[in-house]
Short mmCIF file of C-alpha atoms in Angstrom, two decimals:
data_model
loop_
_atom_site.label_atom_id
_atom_site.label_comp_id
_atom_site.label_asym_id
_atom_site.label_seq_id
_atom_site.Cartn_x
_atom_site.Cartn_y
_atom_site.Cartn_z
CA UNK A 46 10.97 220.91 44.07
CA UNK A 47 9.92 218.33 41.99
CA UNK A 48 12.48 218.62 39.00
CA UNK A 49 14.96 218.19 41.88
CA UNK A 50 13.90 215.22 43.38
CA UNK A 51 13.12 213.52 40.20
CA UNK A 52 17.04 214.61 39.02
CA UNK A 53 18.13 212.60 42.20
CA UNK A 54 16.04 209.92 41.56
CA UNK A 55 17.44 209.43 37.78
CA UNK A 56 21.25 210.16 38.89
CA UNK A 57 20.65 206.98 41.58
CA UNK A 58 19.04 204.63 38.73
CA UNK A 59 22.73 205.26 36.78
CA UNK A 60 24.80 204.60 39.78
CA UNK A 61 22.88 201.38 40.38
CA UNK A 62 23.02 200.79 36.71
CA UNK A 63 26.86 201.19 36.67
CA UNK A 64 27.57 198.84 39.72
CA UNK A 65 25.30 195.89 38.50
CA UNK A 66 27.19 196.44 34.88
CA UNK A 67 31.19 195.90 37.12
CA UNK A 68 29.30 193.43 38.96
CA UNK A 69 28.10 191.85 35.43
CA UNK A 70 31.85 192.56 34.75
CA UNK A 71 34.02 191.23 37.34
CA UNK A 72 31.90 187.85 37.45
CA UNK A 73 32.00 187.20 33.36
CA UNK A 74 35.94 187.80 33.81
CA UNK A 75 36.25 185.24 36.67
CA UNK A 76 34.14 183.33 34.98
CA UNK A 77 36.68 183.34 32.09
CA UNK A 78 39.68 183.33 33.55
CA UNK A 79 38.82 179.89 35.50
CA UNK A 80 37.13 178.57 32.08
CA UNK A 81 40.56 179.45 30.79
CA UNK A 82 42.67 178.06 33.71
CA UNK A 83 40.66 174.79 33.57
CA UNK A 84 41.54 174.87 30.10
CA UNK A 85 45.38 175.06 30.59
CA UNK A 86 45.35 172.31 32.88
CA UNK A 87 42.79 170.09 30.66
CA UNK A 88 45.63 167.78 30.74
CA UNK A 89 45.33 167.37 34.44
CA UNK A 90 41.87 167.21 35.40
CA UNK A 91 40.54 165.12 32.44
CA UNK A 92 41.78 161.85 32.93
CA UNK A 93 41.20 162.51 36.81
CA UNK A 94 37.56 162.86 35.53
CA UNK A 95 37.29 160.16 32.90
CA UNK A 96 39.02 157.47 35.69
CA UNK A 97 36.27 157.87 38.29
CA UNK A 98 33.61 157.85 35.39
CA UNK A 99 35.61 154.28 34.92
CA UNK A 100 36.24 153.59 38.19
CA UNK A 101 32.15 152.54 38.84
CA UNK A 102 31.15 152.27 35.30
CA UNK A 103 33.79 149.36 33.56
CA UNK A 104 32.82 147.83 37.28
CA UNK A 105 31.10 143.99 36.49
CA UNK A 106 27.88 143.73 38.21
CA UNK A 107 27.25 139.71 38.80
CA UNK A 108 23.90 138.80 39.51
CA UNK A 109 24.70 136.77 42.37
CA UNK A 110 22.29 134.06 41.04
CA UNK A 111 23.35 130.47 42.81
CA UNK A 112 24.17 127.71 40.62
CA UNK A 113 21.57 125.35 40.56
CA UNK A 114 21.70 121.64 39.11
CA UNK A 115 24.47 119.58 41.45
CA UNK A 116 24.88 122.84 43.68
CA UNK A 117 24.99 123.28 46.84
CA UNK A 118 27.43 120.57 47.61
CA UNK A 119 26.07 118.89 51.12
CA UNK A 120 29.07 118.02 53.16
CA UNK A 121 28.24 115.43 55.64
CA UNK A 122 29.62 114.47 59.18
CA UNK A 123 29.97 117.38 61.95
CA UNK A 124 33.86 117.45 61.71
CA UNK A 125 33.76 120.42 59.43
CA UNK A 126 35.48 120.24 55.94
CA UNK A 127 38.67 122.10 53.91
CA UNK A 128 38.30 122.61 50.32
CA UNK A 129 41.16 123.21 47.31
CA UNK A 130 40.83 124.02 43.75
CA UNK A 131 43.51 122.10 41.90
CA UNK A 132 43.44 121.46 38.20
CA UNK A 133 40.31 122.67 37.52
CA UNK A 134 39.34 120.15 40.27
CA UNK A 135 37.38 120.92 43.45
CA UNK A 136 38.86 118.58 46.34
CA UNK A 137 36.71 118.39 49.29
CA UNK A 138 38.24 116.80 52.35
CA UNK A 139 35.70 115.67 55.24
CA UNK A 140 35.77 113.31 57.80
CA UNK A 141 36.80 110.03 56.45
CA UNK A 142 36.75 111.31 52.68
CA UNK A 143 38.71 113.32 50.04
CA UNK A 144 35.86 114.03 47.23
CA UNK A 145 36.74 115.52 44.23
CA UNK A 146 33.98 117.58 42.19
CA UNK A 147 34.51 119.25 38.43
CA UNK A 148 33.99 122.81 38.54
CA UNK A 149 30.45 122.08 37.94
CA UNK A 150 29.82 120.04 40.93
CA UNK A 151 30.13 116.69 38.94
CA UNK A 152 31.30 113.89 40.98
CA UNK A 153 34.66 112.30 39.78
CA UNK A 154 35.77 110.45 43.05
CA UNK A 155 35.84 109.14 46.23
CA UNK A 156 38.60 108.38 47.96
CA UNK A 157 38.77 107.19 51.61
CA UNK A 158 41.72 108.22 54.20
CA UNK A 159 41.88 106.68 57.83
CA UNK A 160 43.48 110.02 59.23
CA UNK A 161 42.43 111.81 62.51
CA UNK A 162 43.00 115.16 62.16
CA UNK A 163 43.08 115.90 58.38
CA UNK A 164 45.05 119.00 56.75
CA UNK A 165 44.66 119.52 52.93
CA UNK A 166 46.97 122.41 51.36
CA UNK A 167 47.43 122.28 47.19
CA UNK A 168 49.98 123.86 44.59
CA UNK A 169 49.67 123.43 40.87
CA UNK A 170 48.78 119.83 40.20
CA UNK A 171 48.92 117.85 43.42
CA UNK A 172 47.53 118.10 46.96
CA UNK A 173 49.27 116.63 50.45
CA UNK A 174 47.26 115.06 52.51
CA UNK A 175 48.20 115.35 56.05
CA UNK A 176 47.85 113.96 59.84
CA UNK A 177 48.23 117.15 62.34
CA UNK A 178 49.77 115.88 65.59
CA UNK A 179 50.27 112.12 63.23
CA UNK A 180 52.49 110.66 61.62
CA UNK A 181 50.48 109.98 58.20
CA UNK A 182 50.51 111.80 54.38
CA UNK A 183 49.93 111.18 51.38
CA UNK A 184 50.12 113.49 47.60
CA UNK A 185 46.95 113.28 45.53
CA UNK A 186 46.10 114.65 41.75
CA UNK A 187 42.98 114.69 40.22
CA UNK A 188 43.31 111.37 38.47
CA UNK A 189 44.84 109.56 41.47
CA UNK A 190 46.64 109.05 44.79
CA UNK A 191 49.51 108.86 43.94
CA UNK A 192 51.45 107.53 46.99
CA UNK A 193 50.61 106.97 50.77
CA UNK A 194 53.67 107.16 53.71
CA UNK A 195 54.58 107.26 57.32
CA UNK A 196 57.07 109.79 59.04
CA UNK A 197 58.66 108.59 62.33
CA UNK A 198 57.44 111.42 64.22
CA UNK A 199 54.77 113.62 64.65
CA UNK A 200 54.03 116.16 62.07
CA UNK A 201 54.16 119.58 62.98
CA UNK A 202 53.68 121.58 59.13
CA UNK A 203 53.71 120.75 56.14
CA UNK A 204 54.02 122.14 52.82
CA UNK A 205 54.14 121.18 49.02
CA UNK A 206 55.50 122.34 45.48
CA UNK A 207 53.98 122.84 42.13
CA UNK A 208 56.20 119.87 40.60
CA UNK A 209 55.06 117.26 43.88
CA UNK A 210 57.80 117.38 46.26
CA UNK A 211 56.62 117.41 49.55
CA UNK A 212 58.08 118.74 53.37
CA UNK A 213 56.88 117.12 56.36
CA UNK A 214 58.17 119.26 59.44
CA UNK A 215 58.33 116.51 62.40
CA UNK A 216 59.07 116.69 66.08
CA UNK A 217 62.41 115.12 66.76
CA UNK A 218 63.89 113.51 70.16
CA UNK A 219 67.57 114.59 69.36
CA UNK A 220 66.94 118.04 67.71
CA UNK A 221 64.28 120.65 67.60
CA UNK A 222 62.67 119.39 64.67
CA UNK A 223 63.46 117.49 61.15
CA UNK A 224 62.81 118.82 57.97
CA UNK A 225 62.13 115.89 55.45
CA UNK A 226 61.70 116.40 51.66
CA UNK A 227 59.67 113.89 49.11
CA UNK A 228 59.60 113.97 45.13
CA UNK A 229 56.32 113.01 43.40
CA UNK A 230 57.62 109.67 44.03
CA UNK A 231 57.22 108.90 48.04
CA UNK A 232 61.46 109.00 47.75
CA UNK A 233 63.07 110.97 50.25
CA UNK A 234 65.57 113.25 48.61
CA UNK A 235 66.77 115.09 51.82
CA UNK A 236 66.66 115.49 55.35
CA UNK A 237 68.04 118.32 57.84
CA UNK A 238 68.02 118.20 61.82
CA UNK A 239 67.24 121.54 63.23
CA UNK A 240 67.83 123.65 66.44
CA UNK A 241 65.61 125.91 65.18
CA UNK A 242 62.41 126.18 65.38
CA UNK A 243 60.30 125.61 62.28
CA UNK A 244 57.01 127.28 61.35
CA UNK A 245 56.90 127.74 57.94
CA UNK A 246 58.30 126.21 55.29
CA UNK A 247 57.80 127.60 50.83
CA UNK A 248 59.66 125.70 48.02
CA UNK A 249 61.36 127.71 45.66
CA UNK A 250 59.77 127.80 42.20
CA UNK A 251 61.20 124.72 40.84
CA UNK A 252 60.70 122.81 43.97
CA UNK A 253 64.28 122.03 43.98
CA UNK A 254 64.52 124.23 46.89
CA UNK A 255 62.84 125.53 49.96
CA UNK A 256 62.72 128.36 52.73
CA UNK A 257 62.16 127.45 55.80
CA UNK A 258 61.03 130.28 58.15
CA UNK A 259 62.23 129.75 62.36
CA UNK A 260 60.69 131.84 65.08
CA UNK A 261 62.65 132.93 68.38
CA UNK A 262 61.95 135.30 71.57
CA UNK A 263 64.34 137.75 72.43
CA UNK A 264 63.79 140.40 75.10
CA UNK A 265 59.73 139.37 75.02
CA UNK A 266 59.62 139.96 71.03
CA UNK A 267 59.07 137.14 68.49
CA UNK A 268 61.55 137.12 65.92
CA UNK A 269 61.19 135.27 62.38
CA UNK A 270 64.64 134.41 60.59
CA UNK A 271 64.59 132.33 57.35
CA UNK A 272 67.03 130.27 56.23
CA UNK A 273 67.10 129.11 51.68
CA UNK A 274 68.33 126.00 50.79
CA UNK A 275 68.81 123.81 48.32
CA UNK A 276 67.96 119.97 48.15
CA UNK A 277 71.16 118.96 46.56
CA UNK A 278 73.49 120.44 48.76
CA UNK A 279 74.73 120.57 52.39
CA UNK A 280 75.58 124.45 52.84
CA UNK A 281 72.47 126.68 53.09
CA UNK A 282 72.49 129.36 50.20
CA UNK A 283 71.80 132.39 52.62
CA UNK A 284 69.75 133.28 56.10
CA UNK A 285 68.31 136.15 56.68
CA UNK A 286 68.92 139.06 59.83
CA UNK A 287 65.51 138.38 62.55
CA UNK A 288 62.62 140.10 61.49
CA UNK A 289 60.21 141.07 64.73
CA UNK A 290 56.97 139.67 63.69
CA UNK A 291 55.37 136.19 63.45
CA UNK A 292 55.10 135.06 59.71
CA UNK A 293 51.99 133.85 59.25
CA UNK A 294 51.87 132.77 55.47
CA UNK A 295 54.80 133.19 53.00
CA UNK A 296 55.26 132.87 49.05
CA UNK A 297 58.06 132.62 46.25
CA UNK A 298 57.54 134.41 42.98
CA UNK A 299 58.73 132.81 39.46
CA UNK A 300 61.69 135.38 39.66
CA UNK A 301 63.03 134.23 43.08
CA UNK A 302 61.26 137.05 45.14
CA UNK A 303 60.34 136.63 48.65
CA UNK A 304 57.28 137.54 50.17
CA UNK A 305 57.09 136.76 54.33
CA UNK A 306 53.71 138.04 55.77
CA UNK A 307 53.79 138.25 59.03
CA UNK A 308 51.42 139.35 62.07
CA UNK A 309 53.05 142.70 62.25
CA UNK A 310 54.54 143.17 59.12
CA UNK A 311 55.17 142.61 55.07
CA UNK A 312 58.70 141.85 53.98
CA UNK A 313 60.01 141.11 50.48
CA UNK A 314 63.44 139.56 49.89
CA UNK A 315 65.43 139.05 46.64
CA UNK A 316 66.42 135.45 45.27
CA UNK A 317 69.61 136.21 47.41
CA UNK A 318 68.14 137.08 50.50
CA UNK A 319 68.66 140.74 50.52
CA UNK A 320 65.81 142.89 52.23
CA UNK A 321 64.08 144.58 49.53
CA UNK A 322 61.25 146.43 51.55
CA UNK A 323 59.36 146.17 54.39
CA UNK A 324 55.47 147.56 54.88
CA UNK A 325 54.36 147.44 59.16
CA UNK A 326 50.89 147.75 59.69
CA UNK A 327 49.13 150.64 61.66
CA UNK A 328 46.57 147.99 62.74
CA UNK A 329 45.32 144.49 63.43
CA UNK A 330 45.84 141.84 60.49
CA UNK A 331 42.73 140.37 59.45
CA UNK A 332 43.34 138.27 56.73
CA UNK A 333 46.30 138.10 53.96
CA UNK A 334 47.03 136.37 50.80
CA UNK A 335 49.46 136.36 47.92
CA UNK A 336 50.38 135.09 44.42
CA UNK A 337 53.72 135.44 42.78
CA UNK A 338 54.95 138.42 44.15
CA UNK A 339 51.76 140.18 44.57
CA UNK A 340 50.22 140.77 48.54
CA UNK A 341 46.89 141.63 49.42
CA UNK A 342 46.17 142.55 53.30
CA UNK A 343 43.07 143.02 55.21
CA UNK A 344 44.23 145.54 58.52
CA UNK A 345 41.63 146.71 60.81
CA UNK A 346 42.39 150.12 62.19
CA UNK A 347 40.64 150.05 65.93
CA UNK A 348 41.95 153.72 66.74
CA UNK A 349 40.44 155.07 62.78
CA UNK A 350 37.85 152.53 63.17
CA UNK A 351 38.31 151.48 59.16
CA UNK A 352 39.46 148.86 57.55
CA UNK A 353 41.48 148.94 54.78
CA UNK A 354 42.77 146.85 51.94
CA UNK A 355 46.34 147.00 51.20
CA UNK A 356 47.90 145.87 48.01
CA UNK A 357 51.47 145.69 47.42
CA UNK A 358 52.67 144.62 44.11
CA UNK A 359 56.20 143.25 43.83
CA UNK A 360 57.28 145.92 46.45
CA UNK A 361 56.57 147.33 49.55
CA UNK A 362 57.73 151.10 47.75
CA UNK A 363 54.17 151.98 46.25
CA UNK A 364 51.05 150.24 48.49
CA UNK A 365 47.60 150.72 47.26
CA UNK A 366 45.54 151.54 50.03
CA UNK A 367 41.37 151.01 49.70
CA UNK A 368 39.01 151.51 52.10
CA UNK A 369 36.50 148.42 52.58
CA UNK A 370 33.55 147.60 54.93
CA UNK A 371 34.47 146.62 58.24
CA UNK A 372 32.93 143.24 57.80
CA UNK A 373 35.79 142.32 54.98
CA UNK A 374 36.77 138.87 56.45
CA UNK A 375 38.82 136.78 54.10
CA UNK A 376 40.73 137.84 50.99
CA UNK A 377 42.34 135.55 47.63
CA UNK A 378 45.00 136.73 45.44
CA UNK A 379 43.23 134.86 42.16
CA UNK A 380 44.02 135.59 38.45
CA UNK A 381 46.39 138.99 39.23
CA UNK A 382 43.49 140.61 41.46
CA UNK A 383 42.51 140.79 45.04
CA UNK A 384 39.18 139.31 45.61
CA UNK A 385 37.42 140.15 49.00
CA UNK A 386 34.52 139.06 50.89
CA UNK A 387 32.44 141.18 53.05
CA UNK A 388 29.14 140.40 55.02
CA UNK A 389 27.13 141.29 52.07
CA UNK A 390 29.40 140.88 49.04
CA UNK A 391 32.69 140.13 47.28
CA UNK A 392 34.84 142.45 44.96
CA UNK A 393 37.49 142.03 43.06
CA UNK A 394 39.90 144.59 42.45
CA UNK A 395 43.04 145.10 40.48
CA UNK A 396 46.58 146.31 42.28
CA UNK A 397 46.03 149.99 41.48
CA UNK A 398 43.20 149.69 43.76
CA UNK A 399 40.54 150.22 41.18
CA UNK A 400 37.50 148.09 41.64
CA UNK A 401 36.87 145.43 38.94
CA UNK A 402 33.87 143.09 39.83
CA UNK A 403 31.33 142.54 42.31
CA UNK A 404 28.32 140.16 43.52
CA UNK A 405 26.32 140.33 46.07
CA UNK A 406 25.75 137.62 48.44
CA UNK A 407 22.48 136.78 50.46
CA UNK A 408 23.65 133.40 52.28
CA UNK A 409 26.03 133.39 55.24
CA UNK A 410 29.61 132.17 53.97
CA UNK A 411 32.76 131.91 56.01
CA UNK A 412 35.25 131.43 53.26
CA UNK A 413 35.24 131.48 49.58
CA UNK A 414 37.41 130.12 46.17
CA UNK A 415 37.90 131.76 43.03
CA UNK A 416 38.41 129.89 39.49
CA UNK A 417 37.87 130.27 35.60
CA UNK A 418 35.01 132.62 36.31
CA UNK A 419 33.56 131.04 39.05
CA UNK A 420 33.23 132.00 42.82
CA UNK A 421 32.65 129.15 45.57
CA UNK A 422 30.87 129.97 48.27
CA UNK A 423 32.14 128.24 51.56
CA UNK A 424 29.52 127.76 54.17
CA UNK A 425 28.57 125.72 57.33
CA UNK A 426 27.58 122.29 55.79
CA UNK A 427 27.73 123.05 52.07
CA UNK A 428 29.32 124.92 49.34
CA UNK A 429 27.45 127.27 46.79
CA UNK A 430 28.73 128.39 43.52
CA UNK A 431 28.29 132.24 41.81
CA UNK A 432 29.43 133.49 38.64
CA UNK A 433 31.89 135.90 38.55
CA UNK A 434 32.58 137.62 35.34
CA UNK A 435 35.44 140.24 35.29
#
């Protein structure tokens, strides 16, 4: 009786031993077959692996340490203030004042202005000075002003080009609105009466040249159409079919390229006003910026509830999408990346969406400029300065 139940007893110990050895079995050949499928496609999962190790590791960690010495700037008056980097000049305009610091916070000069309602905007070596609602400008550099004029009418916008010239947009009793043109001079070189009605104007890059972007209603939509010229003749060069959105900022690349950001939608047109691509948004723009034929966008998706940064460079064909906090409030194109500011930080990334540099900020900032290595931090009633090493 024994011998029996001791022969069952042995024949179950070798069926247990023969399943755990094709267990043992089956998982060492998985085990090698996936070894040796990961193998085969070492080609394709390698680099995926090695580009998020680089992704957060080649990322520049700034200290965030304010400069100390002649920082912060204290801006006086209760007007508020607009800042420009120019030249490796800071220009500070506030209330009766245009300072201008070195990137260091030296000061270099003081120069007064008698306008109400101040606009500054910059490009390359020069700044315009202008009187919103007035009839006043005036183009700066860093070494001087260099002239001061009257328009006949009110100024509506304004824009200027890397060489100087300068376009006053003015209200106009016989026509919509005038378009005047200035060289680095004070000379007016030309002057067009428009039915249209002007809200942006971009010179073409060697100023000799402008687009001026109109904006209509039809059927309860805004429409933007934009019209190329050229200073030294009377035909226009080309004008564009309506595109339904409001351009809100627009830019020229060295190559011709046109870039019209508007509330709704990115456009890019060739030097001959052929549409080359257009990216809508599946959101609420935020904040946009650009630099020769590069876009960055900051759209706030309320139905995802994300925000997102969008980079398009040269092209609306391939956008970069990132994900970014949804406190991301104001974005520069600076030095071929996209720098953006969030409650808590700013980060720089480059257009394959790959993150570059960061800091983190402790102070509350509405606005910020980017320059040689340095980040300046806008805030209520002064200006604070952060390295930012890429």
């Amino acid at each position: 009786m024994m011998s029996h139940d001791t022969d069952d007893m042995i024949e179950k110990r070798k069926r247990r031993h023969k399943l755990r050895t094709l267990r043992n079995l089956l998982i060492f050949l998985l085990i090698a077959g996936f070894c040796g499928y990961l193998y085969v496609q070492r080609d394709m999962w390698i680099p995926k692996l090695e580009g998020i190790g680089s992704r957060y590791d080649s990322v520049t960690q700034n200290d965030g340490t304010l400069a100390e010495g002649n920082f912060p700037l204290t801006i006086s008056g209760s007007t508020g203030y607009e800042a420009q980097l120019v030249d490796d000049t800071l220009f500070l305009l506030h209330d009766a004042y245009l300072d201008l610091y070195s990137l260091h916070g030296d000061s270099r000069d003081k120069r007064q202005h008698t306008f109400q309602d101040a606009a500054l905007l910059s490009n390359g070596k020069y700044v315009l000075l202008y009187e919103r609602g007035g009839t006043s400008f005036r183009l700066d550099s860093k070494s001087k002003n260099v002239y001061s004029k009257t328009v006949d009418n009110d100024i509506i916008t304004a824009a200027v080009s890397t060489n100087g010239n300068a376009a006053l947009v003015t209200e106009s009793d016989a026509y919509t609105c005038v378009i005047n043109i200035y060289d680095n001079t004070g000379k007016r070189i030309y002057q067009r009466n428009c039915v249209e009605r002007v809200t942006d104007v971009v010179f073409h890059a060697d100023g000799n040249g402008c687009c001026f972007t109109s904006m209509d209603a039809d059927g309860g939509k805004i429409q933007s159409t934009t019209t190329s010229i050229l200073f030294d003749q009377v035909d226009t060069q080309w004008t564009s079919l309506p595109l339904e959105t409001f351009v809100v900022k627009s830019g020229i690349a060295s190559d011709g390229k046109l870039c019209l950001i508007g509330n709704t939608a990115c456009t890019y047109y060739s030097a001959s006003g052929e549409v080359l691509g257009t990216y809508n948004y599946n959101g609420t723009l935020v904040q946009a910026d650009w630099e020769d034929g590069r876009t960055a966008l900051v759209i706030q998706d309320d139905q995802k509830r994300q925000t997102s940064l969008i980079l398009l460079d040269q092209s609306t064909s391939n956008p970069k999408v990132v994900s970014v906090d949804d406190t991301a409030s104001c974005v520069r194109v600076a030095d071929g990346d996209a720098v953006v500011m969030t409650q808590g930080n700013i980060t720089s990334y480059d257009f394959s969406g790959s993150p570059v540099a960061t800091v983190e900020l402790d102070g509350a900032y509405s606005s910020f400029l980017k320059q040689n290595g340095y980040v300046f931090l806008l805030g209520y009633h002064q200006i604070d300065r952060v390295d930012f090493k890429e």
